């Protein structure tokens, strides 16, 4: 069965990326631990721009992603981190094939 994938590409205010990485990492950990439909949640930093971060999230389906958006930990994350965002782009995808562990 296809999985629902979300890629979030965002830029944060200069000097705040370490703080945002802390917040988003806590959210990622909670998402994978507490949400049965959240399979993977990677936090990435773009090497040549420390203020640009990306998230790679894999969910069982789009309904699992929608449920993710209504959790207490995502609300807490957004309350802390959203004021530090400069720009955010979300791309929704359907994973057709996965090789790996």
Backbone atoms as SQL, in Angstrom:
CREATE TABLE atoms (id INTEGER PRIMARY KEY, chain TEXT, resi INTEGER, resn TEXT, atom TEXT, x REAL, y REAL, z REAL);
INSERT INTO atoms VALUES
  (1, 'A', 1, 'UNK', 'N', 0.837, -1.192, 0.000),
  (2, 'A', 1, 'UNK', 'CA', 0.000, 0.000, 0.000),
  (3, 'A', 1, 'UNK', 'C', 0.879, 1.252, 0.000),
  (4, 'A', 2, 'UNK', 'N', 0.481, 2.239, -0.775),
  (5, 'A', 2, 'UNK', 'CA', 1.224, 3.494, -0.848),
  (6, 'A', 2, 'UNK', 'C', 1.212, 4.201, 0.500),
  (7, 'A', 3, 'UNK', 'N', 2.282, 4.905, 0.790),
  (8, 'A', 3, 'UNK', 'CA', 2.374, 5.700, 2.005),
  (9, 'A', 3, 'UNK', 'C', 2.250, 7.184, 1.640),
  (10, 'A', 4, 'UNK', 'N', 1.772, 7.970, 2.588),
  (11, 'A', 4, 'UNK', 'CA', 1.647, 9.408, 2.414),
  (12, 'A', 4, 'UNK', 'C', 2.937, 10.045, 2.926),
  (13, 'A', 5, 'UNK', 'N', 3.549, 10.881, 2.113),
  (14, 'A', 5, 'UNK', 'CA', 4.819, 11.514, 2.466),
  (15, 'A', 5, 'UNK', 'C', 4.639, 13.027, 2.444),
  (16, 'A', 6, 'UNK', 'N', 5.232, 13.665, 3.425),
  (17, 'A', 6, 'UNK', 'CA', 5.223, 15.122, 3.482),
  (18, 'A', 6, 'UNK', 'C', 6.665, 15.599, 3.562),
  (19, 'A', 7, 'UNK', 'N', 7.003, 16.555, 2.705),
  (20, 'A', 7, 'UNK', 'CA', 8.303, 17.218, 2.784),
  (21, 'A', 7, 'UNK', 'C', 8.023, 18.679, 3.108),
  (22, 'A', 8, 'UNK', 'N', 8.589, 19.135, 4.201),
  (23, 'A', 8, 'UNK', 'CA', 8.432, 20.528, 4.612),
  (24, 'A', 8, 'UNK', 'C', 9.803, 21.191, 4.469),
  (25, 'A', 9, 'UNK', 'N', 9.844, 22.265, 3.726),
  (26, 'A', 9, 'UNK', 'CA', 11.065, 23.033, 3.491),
  (27, 'A', 9, 'UNK', 'C', 10.827, 24.396, 4.112),
  (28, 'A', 10, 'UNK', 'N', 11.628, 24.749, 5.117),
  (29, 'A', 10, 'UNK', 'CA', 11.385, 26.045, 5.735),
  (30, 'A', 10, 'UNK', 'C', 12.673, 26.748, 6.124),
  (31, 'A', 11, 'UNK', 'N', 12.557, 28.046, 6.174),
  (32, 'A', 11, 'UNK', 'CA', 13.662, 28.895, 6.579),
  (33, 'A', 11, 'UNK', 'C', 13.274, 29.553, 7.891),
  (34, 'A', 12, 'UNK', 'N', 14.259, 29.670, 8.783),
  (35, 'A', 12, 'UNK', 'CA', 14.014, 30.273, 10.097),
  (36, 'A', 12, 'UNK', 'C', 14.832, 31.551, 10.231),
  (37, 'A', 13, 'UNK', 'N', 14.463, 32.344, 11.199),
  (38, 'A', 13, 'UNK', 'CA', 15.183, 33.587, 11.444),
  (39, 'A', 13, 'UNK', 'C', 16.644, 33.275, 11.758),
  (40, 'A', 14, 'UNK', 'N', 17.569, 34.107, 11.257),
  (41, 'A', 14, 'UNK', 'CA', 18.992, 33.880, 11.525),
  (42, 'A', 14, 'UNK', 'C', 19.268, 33.723, 13.021),
  (43, 'A', 15, 'UNK', 'N', 20.094, 32.740, 13.323),
  (44, 'A', 15, 'UNK', 'CA', 20.488, 32.500, 14.713),
  (45, 'A', 15, 'UNK', 'C', 19.513, 31.652, 15.509),
  (46, 'A', 16, 'UNK', 'N', 18.422, 31.176, 14.892),
  (47, 'A', 16, 'UNK', 'CA', 17.427, 30.400, 15.648),
  (48, 'A', 16, 'UNK', 'C', 17.358, 28.932, 15.239),
  (49, 'A', 17, 'UNK', 'N', 18.178, 28.506, 14.278),
  (50, 'A', 17, 'UNK', 'CA', 18.025, 27.144, 13.752),
  (51, 'A', 17, 'UNK', 'C', 18.268, 26.063, 14.808),
  (52, 'A', 18, 'UNK', 'N', 19.233, 26.248, 15.702),
  (53, 'A', 18, 'UNK', 'CA', 19.464, 25.235, 16.739),
  (54, 'A', 18, 'UNK', 'C', 18.247, 25.110, 17.663),
  (55, 'A', 19, 'UNK', 'N', 17.644, 26.231, 17.995),
  (56, 'A', 19, 'UNK', 'CA', 16.435, 26.230, 18.831),
  (57, 'A', 19, 'UNK', 'C', 15.280, 25.521, 18.109),
  (58, 'A', 20, 'UNK', 'N', 15.095, 25.841, 16.825),
  (59, 'A', 20, 'UNK', 'CA', 14.020, 25.221, 16.054),
  (60, 'A', 20, 'UNK', 'C', 14.273, 23.723, 15.898),
  (61, 'A', 21, 'UNK', 'N', 15.523, 23.337, 15.652),
  (62, 'A', 21, 'UNK', 'CA', 15.846, 21.911, 15.538),
  (63, 'A', 21, 'UNK', 'C', 15.499, 21.184, 16.833),
  (64, 'A', 22, 'UNK', 'N', 15.742, 21.798, 17.965),
  (65, 'A', 22, 'UNK', 'CA', 15.377, 21.187, 19.251),
  (66, 'A', 22, 'UNK', 'C', 13.864, 20.978, 19.318),
  (67, 'A', 23, 'UNK', 'N', 13.106, 22.000, 18.981),
  (68, 'A', 23, 'UNK', 'CA', 11.641, 21.905, 19.027),
  (69, 'A', 23, 'UNK', 'C', 11.107, 20.859, 18.058),
  (70, 'A', 24, 'UNK', 'N', 11.602, 20.902, 16.820),
  (71, 'A', 24, 'UNK', 'CA', 11.074, 19.982, 15.810),
  (72, 'A', 24, 'UNK', 'C', 11.513, 18.545, 16.100),
  (73, 'A', 25, 'UNK', 'N', 12.682, 18.367, 16.675),
  (74, 'A', 25, 'UNK', 'CA', 13.138, 17.024, 17.035),
  (75, 'A', 25, 'UNK', 'C', 12.271, 16.432, 18.140),
  (76, 'A', 26, 'UNK', 'N', 11.895, 17.253, 19.112),
  (77, 'A', 26, 'UNK', 'CA', 10.972, 16.787, 20.158),
  (78, 'A', 26, 'UNK', 'C', 9.634, 16.394, 19.541),
  (79, 'A', 27, 'UNK', 'N', 9.147, 17.196, 18.605),
  (80, 'A', 27, 'UNK', 'CA', 7.888, 16.900, 17.932),
  (81, 'A', 27, 'UNK', 'C', 8.001, 15.613, 17.106),
  (82, 'A', 28, 'UNK', 'N', 9.111, 15.455, 16.404),
  (83, 'A', 28, 'UNK', 'CA', 9.318, 14.258, 15.582),
  (84, 'A', 28, 'UNK', 'C', 9.315, 13.001, 16.450),
  (85, 'A', 29, 'UNK', 'N', 10.017, 13.067, 17.573),
  (86, 'A', 29, 'UNK', 'CA', 10.080, 11.926, 18.487),
  (87, 'A', 29, 'UNK', 'C', 8.687, 11.580, 19.019),
  (88, 'A', 30, 'UNK', 'N', 7.943, 12.582, 19.432),
  (89, 'A', 30, 'UNK', 'CA', 6.578, 12.361, 19.924),
  (90, 'A', 30, 'UNK', 'C', 5.681, 11.790, 18.838),
  (91, 'A', 31, 'UNK', 'N', 5.847, 12.284, 17.620),
  (92, 'A', 31, 'UNK', 'CA', 5.009, 11.816, 16.509),
  (93, 'A', 31, 'UNK', 'C', 5.208, 10.331, 16.254),
  (94, 'A', 32, 'UNK', 'N', 6.463, 9.897, 16.182),
  (95, 'A', 32, 'UNK', 'CA', 6.752, 8.489, 15.904),
  (96, 'A', 32, 'UNK', 'C', 6.359, 7.609, 17.091),
  (97, 'A', 33, 'UNK', 'N', 6.587, 8.102, 18.314),
  (98, 'A', 33, 'UNK', 'CA', 6.253, 7.327, 19.521),
  (99, 'A', 33, 'UNK', 'C', 4.753, 7.197, 19.756),
  (100, 'A', 34, 'UNK', 'N', 4.019, 8.285, 19.580),
  (101, 'A', 34, 'UNK', 'CA', 2.625, 8.337, 20.012),
  (102, 'A', 34, 'UNK', 'C', 1.600, 8.136, 18.899),
  (103, 'A', 35, 'UNK', 'N', 2.013, 8.243, 17.650),
  (104, 'A', 35, 'UNK', 'CA', 1.069, 8.139, 16.544),
  (105, 'A', 35, 'UNK', 'C', 1.319, 6.848, 15.775),
  (106, 'A', 36, 'UNK', 'N', 0.408, 5.886, 15.857),
  (107, 'A', 36, 'UNK', 'CA', 0.631, 4.621, 15.166),
  (108, 'A', 36, 'UNK', 'C', 0.749, 4.765, 13.648),
  (109, 'A', 37, 'UNK', 'N', 0.203, 5.825, 13.077),
  (110, 'A', 37, 'UNK', 'CA', 0.269, 6.027, 11.628),
  (111, 'A', 37, 'UNK', 'C', 1.457, 6.831, 11.153),
  (112, 'A', 38, 'UNK', 'N', 2.318, 7.285, 12.075),
  (113, 'A', 38, 'UNK', 'CA', 3.525, 8.036, 11.701),
  (114, 'A', 38, 'UNK', 'C', 4.711, 7.081, 11.730),
  (115, 'A', 39, 'UNK', 'N', 5.266, 6.781, 10.555),
  (116, 'A', 39, 'UNK', 'CA', 6.326, 5.775, 10.441),
  (117, 'A', 39, 'UNK', 'C', 7.733, 6.351, 10.468),
  (118, 'A', 40, 'UNK', 'N', 7.889, 7.573, 9.987),
  (119, 'A', 40, 'UNK', 'CA', 9.231, 8.153, 9.877),
  (120, 'A', 40, 'UNK', 'C', 9.104, 9.664, 9.947),
  (121, 'A', 41, 'UNK', 'N', 10.083, 10.300, 10.613),
  (122, 'A', 41, 'UNK', 'CA', 10.058, 11.760, 10.738),
  (123, 'A', 41, 'UNK', 'C', 11.506, 12.215, 10.867),
  (124, 'A', 42, 'UNK', 'N', 12.095, 12.625, 9.755),
  (125, 'A', 42, 'UNK', 'CA', 13.491, 13.048, 9.733),
  (126, 'A', 42, 'UNK', 'C', 13.585, 14.567, 9.762),
  (127, 'A', 43, 'UNK', 'N', 14.559, 15.075, 10.511),
  (128, 'A', 43, 'UNK', 'CA', 14.833, 16.508, 10.604),
  (129, 'A', 43, 'UNK', 'C', 16.177, 16.734, 9.912),
  (130, 'A', 44, 'UNK', 'N', 16.189, 17.613, 8.909),
  (131, 'A', 44, 'UNK', 'CA', 17.374, 17.815, 8.078),
  (132, 'A', 44, 'UNK', 'C', 17.764, 19.289, 8.044),
  (133, 'A', 45, 'UNK', 'N', 19.067, 19.538, 7.936),
  (134, 'A', 45, 'UNK', 'CA', 19.559, 20.911, 7.771),
  (135, 'A', 45, 'UNK', 'C', 20.277, 20.986, 6.432),
  (136, 'A', 46, 'UNK', 'N', 20.044, 22.055, 5.696),
  (137, 'A', 46, 'UNK', 'CA', 20.703, 22.261, 4.405),
  (138, 'A', 46, 'UNK', 'C', 22.133, 22.744, 4.692),
  (139, 'A', 47, 'UNK', 'N', 23.147, 22.019, 4.214),
  (140, 'A', 47, 'UNK', 'CA', 24.536, 22.334, 4.582),
  (141, 'A', 47, 'UNK', 'C', 25.012, 23.746, 4.258),
  (142, 'A', 48, 'UNK', 'N', 24.588, 24.296, 3.130),
  (143, 'A', 48, 'UNK', 'CA', 25.104, 25.619, 2.752),
  (144, 'A', 48, 'UNK', 'C', 24.212, 26.777, 3.225),
  (145, 'A', 49, 'UNK', 'N', 23.176, 26.469, 3.999),
  (146, 'A', 49, 'UNK', 'CA', 22.308, 27.502, 4.561),
  (147, 'A', 49, 'UNK', 'C', 21.787, 27.012, 5.914),
  (148, 'A', 50, 'UNK', 'N', 22.454, 27.337, 7.003),
  (149, 'A', 50, 'UNK', 'CA', 22.061, 26.816, 8.315),
  (150, 'A', 50, 'UNK', 'C', 20.677, 27.270, 8.786),
  (151, 'A', 51, 'UNK', 'N', 20.106, 28.265, 8.108),
  (152, 'A', 51, 'UNK', 'CA', 18.766, 28.734, 8.470),
  (153, 'A', 51, 'UNK', 'C', 17.666, 28.000, 7.699),
  (154, 'A', 52, 'UNK', 'N', 18.057, 27.092, 6.814),
  (155, 'A', 52, 'UNK', 'CA', 17.084, 26.336, 6.027),
  (156, 'A', 52, 'UNK', 'C', 17.040, 24.891, 6.530),
  (157, 'A', 53, 'UNK', 'N', 15.851, 24.468, 6.913),
  (158, 'A', 53, 'UNK', 'CA', 15.639, 23.131, 7.450),
  (159, 'A', 53, 'UNK', 'C', 14.600, 22.414, 6.598),
  (160, 'A', 54, 'UNK', 'N', 14.651, 21.086, 6.635),
  (161, 'A', 54, 'UNK', 'CA', 13.659, 20.293, 5.915),
  (162, 'A', 54, 'UNK', 'C', 13.206, 19.139, 6.803),
  (163, 'A', 55, 'UNK', 'N', 11.963, 18.758, 6.622),
  (164, 'A', 55, 'UNK', 'CA', 11.403, 17.606, 7.317),
  (165, 'A', 55, 'UNK', 'C', 10.967, 16.599, 6.266),
  (166, 'A', 56, 'UNK', 'N', 11.214, 15.330, 6.556),
  (167, 'A', 56, 'UNK', 'CA', 10.750, 14.247, 5.687),
  (168, 'A', 56, 'UNK', 'C', 9.922, 13.330, 6.576),
  (169, 'A', 57, 'UNK', 'N', 8.608, 13.303, 6.317),
  (170, 'A', 57, 'UNK', 'CA', 7.685, 12.565, 7.173),
  (171, 'A', 57, 'UNK', 'C', 6.946, 11.515, 6.353),
  (172, 'A', 58, 'UNK', 'N', 6.802, 10.320, 6.924),
  (173, 'A', 58, 'UNK', 'CA', 6.090, 9.239, 6.245),
  (174, 'A', 58, 'UNK', 'C', 4.960, 8.761, 7.154),
  (175, 'A', 59, 'UNK', 'N', 3.755, 8.730, 6.576),
  (176, 'A', 59, 'UNK', 'CA', 2.547, 8.329, 7.308),
  (177, 'A', 59, 'UNK', 'C', 1.885, 7.141, 6.603),
  (178, 'A', 60, 'UNK', 'N', 1.112, 6.407, 7.354),
  (179, 'A', 60, 'UNK', 'CA', 0.390, 5.273, 6.788),
  (180, 'A', 60, 'UNK', 'C', -0.504, 5.708, 5.624),
  (181, 'A', 61, 'UNK', 'N', -1.143, 6.855, 5.784),
  (182, 'A', 61, 'UNK', 'CA', -2.031, 7.393, 4.761),
  (183, 'A', 61, 'UNK', 'C', -2.294, 8.865, 5.083),
  (184, 'A', 62, 'UNK', 'N', -3.063, 9.521, 4.235),
  (185, 'A', 62, 'UNK', 'CA', -3.327, 10.949, 4.458),
  (186, 'A', 62, 'UNK', 'C', -4.153, 11.177, 5.721),
  (187, 'A', 63, 'UNK', 'N', -5.024, 10.243, 6.066),
  (188, 'A', 63, 'UNK', 'CA', -5.812, 10.372, 7.300),
  (189, 'A', 63, 'UNK', 'C', -4.897, 10.391, 8.524),
  (190, 'A', 64, 'UNK', 'N', -3.843, 9.594, 8.514),
  (191, 'A', 64, 'UNK', 'CA', -2.883, 9.589, 9.632),
  (192, 'A', 64, 'UNK', 'C', -2.174, 10.940, 9.722),
  (193, 'A', 65, 'UNK', 'N', -1.863, 11.524, 8.567),
  (194, 'A', 65, 'UNK', 'CA', -1.254, 12.853, 8.571),
  (195, 'A', 65, 'UNK', 'C', -2.228, 13.900, 9.111),
  (196, 'A', 66, 'UNK', 'N', -3.478, 13.825, 8.703),
  (197, 'A', 66, 'UNK', 'CA', -4.484, 14.767, 9.198),
  (198, 'A', 66, 'UNK', 'C', -4.628, 14.646, 10.718),
  (199, 'A', 67, 'UNK', 'N', -4.606, 13.426, 11.231),
  (200, 'A', 67, 'UNK', 'CA', -4.680, 13.214, 12.686),
  (201, 'A', 67, 'UNK', 'C', -3.456, 13.804, 13.382),
  (202, 'A', 68, 'UNK', 'N', -2.299, 13.700, 12.739),
  (203, 'A', 68, 'UNK', 'CA', -1.053, 14.268, 13.275),
  (204, 'A', 68, 'UNK', 'C', -1.215, 15.764, 13.527),
  (205, 'A', 69, 'UNK', 'N', -1.865, 16.452, 12.598),
  (206, 'A', 69, 'UNK', 'CA', -2.036, 17.897, 12.715),
  (207, 'A', 69, 'UNK', 'C', -2.923, 18.334, 13.860),
  (208, 'A', 70, 'UNK', 'N', -3.645, 17.387, 14.457),
  (209, 'A', 70, 'UNK', 'CA', -4.559, 17.706, 15.560),
  (210, 'A', 70, 'UNK', 'C', -4.045, 17.270, 16.920),
  (211, 'A', 71, 'UNK', 'N', -2.792, 16.810, 16.992),
  (212, 'A', 71, 'UNK', 'CA', -2.242, 16.324, 18.263),
  (213, 'A', 71, 'UNK', 'C', -1.757, 17.475, 19.136),
  (214, 'A', 72, 'UNK', 'N', -1.694, 17.218, 20.421),
  (215, 'A', 72, 'UNK', 'CA', -1.209, 18.227, 21.368),
  (216, 'A', 72, 'UNK', 'C', 0.256, 18.562, 21.115),
  (217, 'A', 73, 'UNK', 'N', 1.066, 17.556, 20.736),
  (218, 'A', 73, 'UNK', 'CA', 2.492, 17.849, 20.547),
  (219, 'A', 73, 'UNK', 'C', 2.747, 18.705, 19.305),
  (220, 'A', 74, 'UNK', 'N', 1.933, 18.578, 18.261),
  (221, 'A', 74, 'UNK', 'CA', 2.124, 19.450, 17.097),
  (222, 'A', 74, 'UNK', 'C', 1.668, 20.870, 17.446),
  (223, 'A', 75, 'UNK', 'N', 0.606, 20.999, 18.207),
  (224, 'A', 75, 'UNK', 'CA', 0.157, 22.333, 18.636),
  (225, 'A', 75, 'UNK', 'C', 1.215, 23.008, 19.500),
  (226, 'A', 76, 'UNK', 'N', 1.829, 22.247, 20.418),
  (227, 'A', 76, 'UNK', 'CA', 2.886, 22.802, 21.282),
  (228, 'A', 76, 'UNK', 'C', 4.101, 23.210, 20.444),
  (229, 'A', 77, 'UNK', 'N', 4.465, 22.353, 19.490),
  (230, 'A', 77, 'UNK', 'CA', 5.592, 22.664, 18.610),
  (231, 'A', 77, 'UNK', 'C', 5.345, 23.960, 17.842),
  (232, 'A', 78, 'UNK', 'N', 4.182, 24.061, 17.220),
  (233, 'A', 78, 'UNK', 'CA', 3.882, 25.244, 16.418),
  (234, 'A', 78, 'UNK', 'C', 3.830, 26.513, 17.257),
  (235, 'A', 79, 'UNK', 'N', 3.328, 26.415, 18.470),
  (236, 'A', 79, 'UNK', 'CA', 3.268, 27.593, 19.344),
  (237, 'A', 79, 'UNK', 'C', 4.668, 28.127, 19.635),
  (238, 'A', 80, 'UNK', 'N', 5.630, 27.224, 19.805),
  (239, 'A', 80, 'UNK', 'CA', 7.010, 27.635, 20.103),
  (240, 'A', 80, 'UNK', 'C', 7.788, 28.012, 18.843),
  (241, 'A', 81, 'UNK', 'N', 7.626, 27.231, 17.781),
  (242, 'A', 81, 'UNK', 'CA', 8.507, 27.379, 16.622),
  (243, 'A', 81, 'UNK', 'C', 7.979, 28.311, 15.538),
  (244, 'A', 82, 'UNK', 'N', 6.686, 28.357, 15.340),
  (245, 'A', 82, 'UNK', 'CA', 6.134, 29.153, 14.221),
  (246, 'A', 82, 'UNK', 'C', 6.599, 30.615, 14.236),
  (247, 'A', 83, 'UNK', 'N', 6.705, 31.283, 15.391),
  (248, 'A', 83, 'UNK', 'CA', 7.187, 32.677, 15.373),
  (249, 'A', 83, 'UNK', 'C', 8.617, 32.816, 14.829),
  (250, 'A', 84, 'UNK', 'N', 9.362, 31.701, 14.761),
  (251, 'A', 84, 'UNK', 'CA', 10.745, 31.746, 14.289),
  (252, 'A', 84, 'UNK', 'C', 10.857, 31.439, 12.796),
  (253, 'A', 85, 'UNK', 'N', 9.746, 31.065, 12.150),
  (254, 'A', 85, 'UNK', 'CA', 9.747, 30.725, 10.726),
  (255, 'A', 85, 'UNK', 'C', 9.732, 31.997, 9.887),
  (256, 'A', 86, 'UNK', 'N', 10.473, 31.972, 8.803),
  (257, 'A', 86, 'UNK', 'CA', 10.470, 33.053, 7.826),
  (258, 'A', 86, 'UNK', 'C', 9.635, 32.643, 6.619),
  (259, 'A', 87, 'UNK', 'N', 9.805, 31.393, 6.178),
  (260, 'A', 87, 'UNK', 'CA', 9.137, 30.897, 4.977),
  (261, 'A', 87, 'UNK', 'C', 8.950, 29.386, 5.121),
  (262, 'A', 88, 'UNK', 'N', 7.803, 28.879, 4.680),
  (263, 'A', 88, 'UNK', 'CA', 7.526, 27.441, 4.758),
  (264, 'A', 88, 'UNK', 'C', 6.846, 26.974, 3.480),
  (265, 'A', 89, 'UNK', 'N', 7.322, 25.844, 2.951),
  (266, 'A', 89, 'UNK', 'CA', 6.699, 25.208, 1.799),
  (267, 'A', 89, 'UNK', 'C', 6.473, 23.738, 2.147),
  (268, 'A', 90, 'UNK', 'N', 5.246, 23.259, 1.913),
  (269, 'A', 90, 'UNK', 'CA', 4.926, 21.852, 2.167),
  (270, 'A', 90, 'UNK', 'C', 4.605, 21.175, 0.836),
  (271, 'A', 91, 'UNK', 'N', 5.175, 19.988, 0.647),
  (272, 'A', 91, 'UNK', 'CA', 4.900, 19.194, -0.542),
  (273, 'A', 91, 'UNK', 'C', 4.341, 17.852, -0.095),
  (274, 'A', 92, 'UNK', 'N', 3.158, 17.502, -0.590),
  (275, 'A', 92, 'UNK', 'CA', 2.510, 16.234, -0.268),
  (276, 'A', 92, 'UNK', 'C', 2.752, 15.259, -1.409),
  (277, 'A', 93, 'UNK', 'N', 3.144, 14.029, -1.057),
  (278, 'A', 93, 'UNK', 'CA', 3.490, 13.018, -2.054),
  (279, 'A', 93, 'UNK', 'C', 2.907, 11.665, -1.662),
  (280, 'A', 94, 'UNK', 'N', 2.868, 10.775, -2.624),
  (281, 'A', 94, 'UNK', 'CA', 2.510, 9.379, -2.362),
  (282, 'A', 94, 'UNK', 'C', 3.746, 8.541, -2.711),
  (283, 'A', 95, 'UNK', 'N', 4.233, 7.794, -1.719),
  (284, 'A', 95, 'UNK', 'CA', 5.414, 6.967, -1.945),
  (285, 'A', 95, 'UNK', 'C', 4.994, 5.712, -2.704),
  (286, 'A', 96, 'UNK', 'N', 5.620, 5.489, -3.838),
  (287, 'A', 96, 'UNK', 'CA', 5.307, 4.354, -4.697),
  (288, 'A', 96, 'UNK', 'C', 6.264, 3.190, -4.495),
  (289, 'A', 97, 'UNK', 'N', 7.462, 3.469, -3.990),
  (290, 'A', 97, 'UNK', 'CA', 8.445, 2.415, -3.795),
  (291, 'A', 97, 'UNK', 'C', 9.392, 2.861, -2.703),
  (292, 'A', 98, 'UNK', 'N', 9.854, 1.912, -1.911),
  (293, 'A', 98, 'UNK', 'CA', 10.815, 2.205, -0.847),
  (294, 'A', 98, 'UNK', 'C', 11.811, 1.055, -0.776),
  (295, 'A', 99, 'UNK', 'N', 13.068, 1.370, -0.901),
  (296, 'A', 99, 'UNK', 'CA', 14.136, 0.390, -0.692),
  (297, 'A', 99, 'UNK', 'C', 14.930, 0.872, 0.506),
  (298, 'A', 100, 'UNK', 'N', 15.232, 0.016, 1.410),
  (299, 'A', 100, 'UNK', 'CA', 16.016, 0.404, 2.578),
  (300, 'A', 100, 'UNK', 'C', 15.586, -0.359, 3.790),
  (301, 'A', 101, 'UNK', 'N', 16.123, 0.049, 4.906),
  (302, 'A', 101, 'UNK', 'CA', 15.877, -0.638, 6.168),
  (303, 'A', 101, 'UNK', 'C', 14.791, 0.029, 6.950);
